[in-house]
Coordinates of C-alpha atoms in Angstrom, one line a residue:
M30 CA 142.7 133.4 132.2
C31 CA 143.3 132.6 128.4
D32 CA 146.9 132.9 127.1
W33 CA 146.7 133.6 123.4
T34 CA 150.5 132.8 122.9
G35 CA 151.0 130.5 120.0
K36 CA 147.2 129.8 119.5
N37 CA 145.4 128.9 116.3
V38 CA 142.0 130.7 116.2
L39 CA 139.4 129.9 113.8
F40 CA 136.3 132.1 113.1
A41 CA 133.2 130.9 111.2
S42 CA 132.2 134.5 110.5
G43 CA 131.6 137.1 107.9
F44 CA 133.5 140.4 107.4
S45 CA 131.3 142.6 109.4
G46 CA 129.6 142.7 112.9
I47 CA 130.8 141.5 116.2
G48 CA 132.8 138.7 114.8
F49 CA 134.9 140.8 112.5
Q50 CA 135.5 143.3 115.2
M51 CA 136.8 140.4 117.4
M52 CA 139.2 139.5 114.7
H53 CA 140.6 143.0 114.6
Q54 CA 141.1 143.0 118.4
L55 CA 142.7 139.5 118.4
M56 CA 145.2 140.5 115.8
Q57 CA 146.6 143.0 118.3
R58 CA 147.7 139.9 120.3
E59 CA 151.3 139.8 119.0
K60 CA 151.9 136.2 120.1
L61 CA 148.8 134.8 118.3
K62 CA 149.9 132.1 115.8
M63 CA 147.3 131.8 113.0
L64 CA 143.9 133.3 112.4
G65 CA 141.6 131.3 110.2
I66 CA 138.3 132.5 108.6
V67 CA 135.7 130.3 106.9
H68 CA 132.8 132.0 105.3
R69 CA 130.7 131.8 101.9
M70 CA 132.3 134.8 100.4
E71 CA 135.8 136.1 100.5
N72 CA 136.7 139.8 101.1
V73 CA 140.2 140.3 99.8
E74 CA 140.5 143.9 101.0
M75 CA 139.4 143.0 104.6
I76 CA 141.7 140.0 104.7
K77 CA 144.7 142.3 103.6
K78 CA 143.6 144.8 106.3
L79 CA 143.7 142.1 109.0
Q80 CA 147.1 140.8 108.0
A81 CA 148.7 144.3 107.8
E82 CA 147.6 144.9 111.4
N83 CA 149.9 142.0 112.6
P84 CA 152.3 140.6 109.9
D85 CA 153.5 138.1 112.4
V86 CA 150.1 136.4 112.6
K87 CA 149.2 134.2 109.7
V88 CA 145.7 135.0 108.2
V89 CA 144.1 132.2 106.2
F90 CA 140.7 132.2 104.5
M91 CA 138.7 129.3 103.2
Q92 CA 135.4 129.4 101.4
M93 CA 132.6 127.4 102.9
N94 CA 129.0 127.0 102.3
L95 CA 127.2 126.8 105.6
M96 CA 124.1 125.3 104.0
D97 CA 126.0 122.3 102.7
K98 CA 127.2 119.7 105.2
V99 CA 129.8 118.3 102.6
S100 CA 131.3 121.7 102.2
I101 CA 131.6 122.2 106.0
E102 CA 133.2 118.8 106.4
Q103 CA 135.8 119.4 103.6
T104 CA 136.5 123.0 104.6
M105 CA 137.0 122.1 108.3
K106 CA 139.3 119.2 107.4
K107 CA 141.6 121.3 105.2
M108 CA 141.7 124.1 107.9
G109 CA 142.4 121.6 110.7
Q110 CA 145.2 120.0 108.7
M111 CA 146.7 123.4 107.9
M112 CA 146.6 124.5 111.5
G113 CA 147.6 121.2 113.0
N114 CA 145.2 121.8 115.9
I115 CA 142.5 124.3 116.6
D116 CA 142.8 126.0 120.0
V117 CA 139.8 128.4 119.7
L118 CA 136.7 128.1 117.6
V119 CA 134.3 131.1 117.3
N120 CA 131.0 130.4 115.7
C121 CA 129.4 133.9 115.0
E122 CA 127.5 133.5 111.7
D123 CA 124.2 135.3 112.2
V124 CA 121.1 135.8 110.0
L125 CA 117.7 137.1 110.7
L126 CA 115.3 135.9 107.9
D127 CA 112.4 134.5 109.7
K128 CA 110.3 134.1 106.4
D129 CA 112.9 131.7 105.3
V130 CA 112.9 129.2 108.0
E131 CA 115.3 126.8 106.5
T132 CA 118.1 129.5 106.1
T133 CA 117.5 131.0 109.5
I134 CA 117.7 127.6 111.3
G135 CA 120.4 126.3 108.8
I136 CA 122.9 129.1 109.3
N137 CA 122.2 130.0 113.0
L138 CA 122.0 126.6 114.3
T139 CA 122.6 123.6 112.1
A140 CA 125.8 125.0 110.5
M141 CA 127.1 125.9 113.9
I142 CA 126.6 122.3 115.1
H143 CA 128.3 120.9 112.1
V144 CA 131.3 123.3 112.2
T145 CA 131.7 122.5 115.8
M146 CA 131.7 118.8 115.4
K147 CA 134.0 118.9 112.4
A148 CA 136.5 120.9 114.4
M149 CA 136.4 118.6 117.5
P150 CA 139.0 116.0 116.1
Y151 CA 141.5 119.0 115.9
M152 CA 140.7 120.3 119.4
D153 CA 140.0 117.1 121.4
K154 CA 143.1 116.1 123.4
S155 CA 142.2 112.4 122.9
Q156 CA 142.5 112.8 119.1
M157 CA 144.6 115.4 117.2
G158 CA 144.0 118.4 119.5
V159 CA 145.3 119.8 122.8
G160 CA 142.0 121.1 124.2
G161 CA 140.7 124.5 123.7
V162 CA 137.7 126.8 123.8
V163 CA 134.5 126.9 121.5
M164 CA 132.6 130.1 121.8
N165 CA 129.2 130.0 120.1
M166 CA 127.3 133.3 119.3
S167 CA 123.6 133.2 120.5
S168 CA 121.6 136.2 121.4
V169 CA 119.5 137.6 124.2
Y170 CA 116.6 136.1 122.1
G171 CA 118.3 132.7 122.9
L172 CA 117.4 133.4 126.4
E173 CA 114.0 135.2 126.2
P174 CA 111.0 135.1 123.7
A175 CA 111.1 137.1 120.6
P176 CA 107.5 137.5 119.2
A177 CA 108.5 139.4 116.1
F178 CA 111.3 136.9 115.3
A179 CA 110.1 133.5 116.5
V180 CA 112.2 131.4 114.1
Y181 CA 115.3 133.3 115.0
A182 CA 114.6 132.8 118.7
A183 CA 114.2 129.2 118.2
A184 CA 117.5 128.9 116.5
K185 CA 119.4 130.9 119.1
H186 CA 117.6 129.0 122.0
G187 CA 119.1 125.9 120.1
V188 CA 122.6 127.4 120.3
V189 CA 122.3 127.9 124.0
G190 CA 121.0 124.3 124.5
F191 CA 123.8 122.8 122.3
T192 CA 126.6 124.8 124.0
R193 CA 125.4 124.1 127.5
S194 CA 125.1 120.4 126.7
M195 CA 128.5 120.2 125.2
G196 CA 129.8 122.2 128.3
D197 CA 129.1 119.1 130.4
M198 CA 132.0 118.3 132.7
H199 CA 132.2 114.7 131.5
I200 CA 132.9 116.0 127.9
Y201 CA 135.5 118.5 129.1
Q202 CA 137.3 115.8 131.1
K203 CA 137.5 113.6 128.1
T204 CA 138.4 116.4 125.4
G205 CA 139.8 119.3 127.3
V206 CA 137.5 121.5 125.2
M207 CA 135.4 124.1 127.0
F208 CA 132.1 125.4 125.6
M209 CA 130.8 128.9 126.2
T210 CA 128.0 131.0 124.7
V211 CA 127.5 134.8 124.5
C212 CA 124.2 136.5 124.1
P213 CA 124.5 140.0 122.6
G214 CA 121.7 142.5 123.0
L215 CA 120.7 144.9 120.3
T216 CA 123.8 145.7 118.3
N217 CA 124.2 148.2 115.3
T218 CA 125.0 145.7 112.7
E219 CA 123.8 145.1 109.2
M220 CA 121.3 142.5 110.5
M221 CA 119.3 145.3 112.1
M222 CA 118.4 146.7 108.8
N223 CA 115.1 146.0 107.1
L224 CA 113.7 144.4 110.3
R225 CA 110.1 144.8 108.9
D226 CA 110.9 142.6 106.1
N227 CA 112.2 139.7 108.2
V228 CA 109.5 139.3 110.7
T229 CA 107.9 135.8 111.5
W230 CA 104.6 137.1 110.5
E231 CA 102.6 140.3 109.8
H232 CA 101.3 141.0 113.2
S233 CA 104.5 142.5 114.4
E234 CA 104.5 146.2 113.4
H235 CA 104.4 147.5 117.0
L236 CA 106.9 145.1 118.2
V237 CA 109.4 146.1 115.5
E238 CA 108.9 149.8 116.3
V239 CA 109.9 149.1 119.8
I240 CA 113.1 147.5 118.7
E241 CA 114.0 150.1 116.1
S242 CA 113.7 152.9 118.6
A243 CA 115.7 151.1 121.3
K244 CA 119.4 151.9 122.0
R245 CA 122.0 149.8 120.5
Q246 CA 125.5 148.9 121.3
M247 CA 128.4 149.2 118.7
P248 CA 130.0 145.9 117.4
E249 CA 133.4 147.2 118.7
E250 CA 132.4 147.6 122.2
A251 CA 130.5 144.3 122.2
A252 CA 133.6 142.6 120.7
V253 CA 135.6 143.7 123.7
Q254 CA 133.2 142.1 126.1
V255 CA 133.0 138.9 124.1
I256 CA 136.8 138.4 124.2
K257 CA 136.7 139.1 127.9
A258 CA 134.1 136.4 128.4
M259 CA 136.3 134.0 126.5
E260 CA 139.2 134.9 128.7
M261 CA 137.3 133.9 131.7
M262 CA 137.7 130.2 130.6
K263 CA 134.5 129.2 132.4
N264 CA 133.2 125.9 130.8
G265 CA 129.5 125.9 130.2
S266 CA 128.9 129.6 130.9
M267 CA 126.5 131.9 129.2
W268 CA 127.3 135.6 129.0
I269 CA 125.0 138.6 128.1
V270 CA 126.8 141.4 126.3
D271 CA 124.5 144.4 126.2
M272 CA 125.3 148.1 125.9
G273 CA 129.0 147.4 126.2
Q274 CA 128.6 145.6 129.5
L275 CA 129.3 141.9 130.4
K276 CA 127.1 139.8 132.7
E277 CA 127.0 136.2 133.4
A278 CA 123.5 134.6 132.7
M279 CA 122.7 132.0 135.4
P280 CA 120.5 129.2 134.1
Q281 CA 117.5 128.1 136.1
M282 CA 117.1 124.3 136.6
H283 CA 113.6 123.1 135.9
W284 CA 114.3 119.3 135.7
Q285 CA 117.2 117.0 136.7
M286 CA 117.8 113.3 136.6

């Protein structure tokens, strides 16, 4: 099980949704050392609210453009140097804009890869780190097809593939860094608004109607389960978080060397 005592936790996340609810809940861990947030826009009021929840935990925000590799590199270097080492990295930036392929792939997948690789020197026990955990936010659409949101599904399948690959035992033995991915089901977040405007193509009306009428979990209850999955400390694992319940997703092997 994960011990949060003295840990530096870094979120690549906005100020809403599951990621922000995770921050709230982690701030209740009295022994946490530092909470870092990197995002394209600062929300001063939300940062103050987080800090007020636990004055003993230092909350730090740095602005970062997820569509700019140089911005990611510079920001992660500053954050890593400030923290000294990064114990936990949570990548939970999430956008659904299928008509904008570059942004959908860029934020959901490419940025996640860049952030992770730039954090690794401050996590890798063979470099400046002491090991740790990387939790990458995918989706149930990273496990199954999403005909209405094919681009989003492609990005989230990429998140699963990257995380499982980085969770290889050889990498863990060298770095001490565990990789895990969580796949939330339908969640009542801002991303669920205006679904009809964000489909891959126009032949999706019925598919969107089904999604809009389906039950959704609340971000707060999903966050509880994501943290629980992280605390399992199971390298290479995939977890489905749906309707406030946690279940491990077991991959099926189709090919092996």
